[in-house]
Short mmCIF file of C-alpha atoms in Angstrom, two decimals:
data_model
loop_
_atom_site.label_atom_id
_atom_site.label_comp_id
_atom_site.label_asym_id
_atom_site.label_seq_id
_atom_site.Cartn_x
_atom_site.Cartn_y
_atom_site.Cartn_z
CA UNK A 22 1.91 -2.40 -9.00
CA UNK A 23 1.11 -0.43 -12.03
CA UNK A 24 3.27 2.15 -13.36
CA UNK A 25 0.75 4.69 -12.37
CA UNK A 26 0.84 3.79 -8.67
CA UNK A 27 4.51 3.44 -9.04
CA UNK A 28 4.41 6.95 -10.13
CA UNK A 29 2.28 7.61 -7.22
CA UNK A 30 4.53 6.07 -4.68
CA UNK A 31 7.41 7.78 -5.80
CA UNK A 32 6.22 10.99 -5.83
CA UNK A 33 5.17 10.36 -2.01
CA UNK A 34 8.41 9.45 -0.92
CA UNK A 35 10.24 12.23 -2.61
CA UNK A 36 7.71 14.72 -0.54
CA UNK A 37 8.42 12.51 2.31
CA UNK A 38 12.39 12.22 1.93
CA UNK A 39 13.32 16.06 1.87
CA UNK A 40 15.06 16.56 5.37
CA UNK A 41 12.67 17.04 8.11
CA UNK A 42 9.43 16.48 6.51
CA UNK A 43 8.93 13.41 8.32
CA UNK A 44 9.99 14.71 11.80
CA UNK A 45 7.29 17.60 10.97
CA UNK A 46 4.57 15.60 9.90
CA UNK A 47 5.53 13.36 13.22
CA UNK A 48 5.72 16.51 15.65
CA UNK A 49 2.21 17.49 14.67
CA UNK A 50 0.58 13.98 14.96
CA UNK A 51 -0.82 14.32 18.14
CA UNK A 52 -3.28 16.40 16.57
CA UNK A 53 -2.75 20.06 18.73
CA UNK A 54 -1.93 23.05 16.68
CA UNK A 55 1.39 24.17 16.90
CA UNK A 56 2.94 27.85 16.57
CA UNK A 57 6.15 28.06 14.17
CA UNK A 58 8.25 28.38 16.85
CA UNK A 59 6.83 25.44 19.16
CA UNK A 60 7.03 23.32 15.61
CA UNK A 61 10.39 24.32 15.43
CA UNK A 62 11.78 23.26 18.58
CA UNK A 63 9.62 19.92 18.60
CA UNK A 64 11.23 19.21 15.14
CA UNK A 65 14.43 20.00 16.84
CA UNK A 66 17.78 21.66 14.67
CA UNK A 67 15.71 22.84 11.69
CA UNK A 68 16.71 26.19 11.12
CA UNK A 69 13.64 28.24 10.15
CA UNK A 70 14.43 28.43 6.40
CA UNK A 71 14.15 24.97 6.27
CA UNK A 72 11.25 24.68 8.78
CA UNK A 73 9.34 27.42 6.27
CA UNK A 74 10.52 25.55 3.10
CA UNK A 75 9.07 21.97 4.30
CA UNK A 76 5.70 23.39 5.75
CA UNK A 77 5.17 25.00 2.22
CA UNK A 78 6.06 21.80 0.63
CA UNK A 79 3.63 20.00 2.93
CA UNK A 80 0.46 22.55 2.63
CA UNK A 81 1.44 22.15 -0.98
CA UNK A 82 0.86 18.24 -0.41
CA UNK A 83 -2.53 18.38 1.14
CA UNK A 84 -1.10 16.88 4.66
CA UNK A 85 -0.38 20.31 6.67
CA UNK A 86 -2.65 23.41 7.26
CA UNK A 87 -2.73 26.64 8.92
CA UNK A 88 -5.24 28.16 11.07
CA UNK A 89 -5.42 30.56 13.67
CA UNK A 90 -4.08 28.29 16.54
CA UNK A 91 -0.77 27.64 14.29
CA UNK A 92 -0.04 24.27 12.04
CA UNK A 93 -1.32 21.05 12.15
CA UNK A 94 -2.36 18.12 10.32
CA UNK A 95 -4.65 17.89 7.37
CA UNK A 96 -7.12 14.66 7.28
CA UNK A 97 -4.75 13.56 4.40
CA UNK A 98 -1.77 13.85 6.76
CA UNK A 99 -3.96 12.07 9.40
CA UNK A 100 -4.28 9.30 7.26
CA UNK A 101 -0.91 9.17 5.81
CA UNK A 102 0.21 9.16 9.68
CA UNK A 103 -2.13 6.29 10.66
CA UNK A 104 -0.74 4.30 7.94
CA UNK A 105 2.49 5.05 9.18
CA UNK A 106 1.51 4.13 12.98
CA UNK A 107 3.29 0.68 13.29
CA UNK A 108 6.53 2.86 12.59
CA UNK A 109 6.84 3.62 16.14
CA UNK A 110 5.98 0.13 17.27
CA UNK A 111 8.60 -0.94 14.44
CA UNK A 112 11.26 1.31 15.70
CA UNK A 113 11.56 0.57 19.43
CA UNK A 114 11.72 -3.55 18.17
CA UNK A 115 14.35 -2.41 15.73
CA UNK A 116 16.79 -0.53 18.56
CA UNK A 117 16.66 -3.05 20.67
CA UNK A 118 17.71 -5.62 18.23
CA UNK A 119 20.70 -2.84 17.25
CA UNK A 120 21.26 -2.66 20.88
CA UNK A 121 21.54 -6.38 21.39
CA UNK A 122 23.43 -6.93 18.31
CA UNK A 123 26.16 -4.12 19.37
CA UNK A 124 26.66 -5.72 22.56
CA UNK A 125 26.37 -9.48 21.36
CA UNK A 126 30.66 -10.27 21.28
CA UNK A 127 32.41 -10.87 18.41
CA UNK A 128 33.01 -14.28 17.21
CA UNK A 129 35.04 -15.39 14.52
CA UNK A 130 33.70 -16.54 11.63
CA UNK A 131 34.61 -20.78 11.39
CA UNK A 132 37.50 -21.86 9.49
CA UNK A 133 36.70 -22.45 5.40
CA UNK A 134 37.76 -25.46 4.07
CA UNK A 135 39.52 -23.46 1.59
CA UNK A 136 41.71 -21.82 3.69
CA UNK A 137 44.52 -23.49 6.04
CA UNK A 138 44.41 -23.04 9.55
CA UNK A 139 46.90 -21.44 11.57
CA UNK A 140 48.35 -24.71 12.49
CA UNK A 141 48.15 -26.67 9.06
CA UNK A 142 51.19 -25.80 6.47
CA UNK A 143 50.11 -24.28 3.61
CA UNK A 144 49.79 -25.98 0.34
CA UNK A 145 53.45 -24.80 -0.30
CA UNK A 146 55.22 -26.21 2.52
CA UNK A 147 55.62 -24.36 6.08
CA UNK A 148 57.35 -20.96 6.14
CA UNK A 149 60.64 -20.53 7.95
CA UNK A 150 59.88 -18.51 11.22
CA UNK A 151 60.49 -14.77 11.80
CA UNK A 152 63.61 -15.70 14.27
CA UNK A 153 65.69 -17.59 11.59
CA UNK A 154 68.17 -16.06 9.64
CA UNK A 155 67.16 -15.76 5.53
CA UNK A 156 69.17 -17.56 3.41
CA UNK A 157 69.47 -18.70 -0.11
CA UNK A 158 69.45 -21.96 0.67
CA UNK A 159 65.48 -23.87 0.89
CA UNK A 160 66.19 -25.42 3.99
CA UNK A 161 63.12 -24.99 6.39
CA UNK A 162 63.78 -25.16 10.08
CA UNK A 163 61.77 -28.27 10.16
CA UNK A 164 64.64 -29.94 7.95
CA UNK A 165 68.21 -30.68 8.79
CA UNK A 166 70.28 -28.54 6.00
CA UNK A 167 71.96 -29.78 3.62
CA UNK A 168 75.19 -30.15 2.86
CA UNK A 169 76.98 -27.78 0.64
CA UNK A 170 77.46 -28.58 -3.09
CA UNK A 171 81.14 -30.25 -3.54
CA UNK A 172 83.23 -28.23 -5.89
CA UNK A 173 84.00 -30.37 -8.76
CA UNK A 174 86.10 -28.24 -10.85
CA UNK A 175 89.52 -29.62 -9.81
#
């Protein structure tokens, strides 16, 4: 792509990313007028400062007009929707593989070779268990102990 359409593409998706746009371009596709009000509540929890900032943005774009019956699509924002159609299509493939993967159970990933199982000692030797008394001595359970040192000072 050249910088130019780069440019192009950009400036697109910034129009496209402001909160709502999208869901207001989408509420008008079906290609029926709709009041501010109706708009709003097919949008859904726009508040109308936001509703009246992103329909200026959009009239501002080319892709929404407004005429006597209320706002609707422009044949830019046709277009622009048309190209966007396989996002439905996309979208119901897409939750169902969420869906599936949300419900698919956990597994545990396999043992590395890099790091010991549970049941191998560790490169160090085995660790004494939680139930046997600390000591200063390196006796492992696994060991008999040893024997104390003999005092050889007499």
């Amino acid at each position: 792509m050249s910088t130019k359409e780069n440019a192009a593409v950009s400036q697109l998706l910034a129009l496209l990313e402001a909160r709502y746009a999208m869901r207001v371009l989408w509420a008008l596709r079906d290609g029926h007028a709709q009041t501010f009000r109706l708009l709003q509540d097919s949008v859904g929890g726009i508040t109308p400062n936001t509703l009246n900032t992103r329909i200026k943005e959009l009239r501002e774009a080319g892709l929404v007009s407004h005429g006597g019956d209320g706002y609707s699509l422009t044949v830019s924002g046709q277009d622009l929707l048309k190209r966007l159609s396989d996002l439905q299509a996309f979208a119901g493939k897409w939750q169902l593989g969420q869906i599936k993967k949300a419900a698919a159970p956990v597994t545990p990933p396999p043992p590395s070779s890099s790091t010991p199982s549970p049941s191998s000692p560790s490169p160090a030797g085995p660790s004494p268990s939680p139930a046997a008394p600390s000591s200063s001595s390196s006796s492992s359970p696994s060991t008999p102990p040893s024997s104390p040192p003999l005092d050889t000072a007499n």
